[in-house]
């Protein structure tokens, strides 16, 4: 680990040997393990430093005063520096995605961002059309154990037998259910999502039935880095509201962002604070600002291109080794292995647990038309963003595929 990590360790050890001991173990784990969890990454020392900075001491409920034409925006005094920080952070994120959308950088996480985004334009009981959890969506996209499934009337569009979004079915569901919001985006979907097509379907069905246009929301948490680097089509200009996390392919601190068309700005801001959250995490906002600066660099774009090349190389190797990959491949930073046909006695959990023993970290995942519970699952999800940050290229990922195959063959 870096000198900066040594400094953090020593500073903590001088006060709490026990916390330092646990931290040291985690530092070693992160250093030694092959990290293939598709939603994780390793941030720069500058981001680590920002998140550990004195911005954590400041309360700043509200928004930079300048945002609403001079009206008092914050609930506390002493916010001149965090006001500047937050404005700078917002501007930088607009630059990353080359957009004039409004942006709120305060969501504490992706889930908080989605909660606020829904509540900015919906009321409890309204209908949301989304992808289902079994087919690759996130808990906040309508799972019955999540606020989304409890608060809203969730209906789901299908994937075809290979796991690819069935756009025809999506259009049919819009016509049948007349949802108030249509959500695109996923946690475990390896293919390009055609935002333009979805926009056209929404508009087409609305015109045909003389209905007002439903809101189109995109949760690009997983693919945001690819959108920033031009490796995935952008939802900007098409979606009304766009949410993301900052800690996956964007390689920033743990947190969320909400972008929206300018006319929804006040609704979105009000839904984040005071509705869903209290004081913003200004130390994390400092980290988000640095992540945005990093994402604007050519080096970051090259990093994302390499993430995608690595993902394809590893995925192709698994195909060559006889594995069943949902949708038959990948266009992005992740792919899913489905054991249900090739290894019917294997569960995703068995594979995850065995690989853990070999210092390879990934997660079990449901596959399309899943027959097992999510606790066991019939597949695993593999992502290349974290290990690409460590500098690894295609050959490393090909070798890891061979190693994983070897481990699985002994199960
Ligand atoms: N949206 C998507 C698509 C995700 O994959 C995730 C997390 O994995 C989230 C939202 C939620 O993010 P968080 O864990 O920060 O709440």
Short mmCIF file of C-alpha atoms and ligand atoms in Angstrom, two decimals, residues 39 108-112 114 136-141 185-188 219-222 243-245 247-248 254-256 381, ligand 1:
data_model
loop_
_atom_site.label_atom_id
_atom_site.label_comp_id
_atom_site.label_asym_id
_atom_site.label_seq_id
_atom_site.Cartn_x
_atom_site.Cartn_y
_atom_site.Cartn_z
CA UNK A 39 -19.06 -2.65 -8.20
CA UNK A 108 -24.97 9.75 0.51
CA UNK A 109 -25.22 6.66 -1.68
CA UNK A 110 -26.75 5.25 -4.85
CA UNK A 111 -29.76 4.02 -2.91
CA UNK A 112 -30.32 7.47 -1.39
CA UNK A 114 -32.65 6.63 -6.22
CA UNK A 136 -29.92 -7.82 -13.31
CA UNK A 137 -31.57 -4.81 -11.66
CA UNK A 138 -30.69 -3.32 -8.26
CA UNK A 139 -32.67 -3.73 -5.03
CA UNK A 140 -33.82 -0.11 -5.33
CA UNK A 141 -35.41 -0.93 -8.70
CA UNK A 185 -30.12 0.69 -15.64
CA UNK A 186 -28.84 -2.36 -13.82
CA UNK A 187 -26.31 -3.92 -11.46
CA UNK A 188 -25.64 -7.05 -13.47
CA UNK A 219 -29.63 4.61 -13.05
CA UNK A 220 -26.18 4.44 -14.66
CA UNK A 221 -24.37 3.50 -11.42
CA UNK A 222 -22.43 0.65 -13.01
CA UNK A 243 -28.66 8.76 -10.97
CA UNK A 244 -25.30 7.19 -10.34
CA UNK A 245 -22.96 6.04 -7.65
CA UNK A 247 -17.57 4.52 -6.37
CA UNK A 248 -17.85 1.92 -9.12
CA UNK A 254 -18.61 6.01 -1.84
CA UNK A 255 -21.62 8.17 -2.71
CA UNK A 256 -24.31 9.17 -5.18
CA UNK A 381 -20.78 -11.82 -11.63
N1 LIG B 1 -27.94 1.41 -8.44
C1 LIG B 1 -27.24 0.41 -8.98
C2 LIG B 1 -27.45 0.07 -10.43
C3 LIG B 1 -26.33 -0.32 -8.21
O1 LIG B 1 -25.66 -1.34 -8.76
C4 LIG B 1 -26.16 0.04 -6.84
C5 LIG B 1 -25.20 -0.67 -5.97
O2 LIG B 1 -24.67 -1.66 -6.21
C6 LIG B 1 -26.94 1.07 -6.33
C7 LIG B 1 -27.81 1.74 -7.14
C8 LIG B 1 -26.89 1.44 -4.87
O3 LIG B 1 -25.72 2.02 -4.49
P1 LIG B 1 -25.32 2.11 -2.93
O4 LIG B 1 -24.78 0.78 -2.55
O5 LIG B 1 -24.31 3.22 -2.91
O6 LIG B 1 -26.56 2.46 -2.17
#
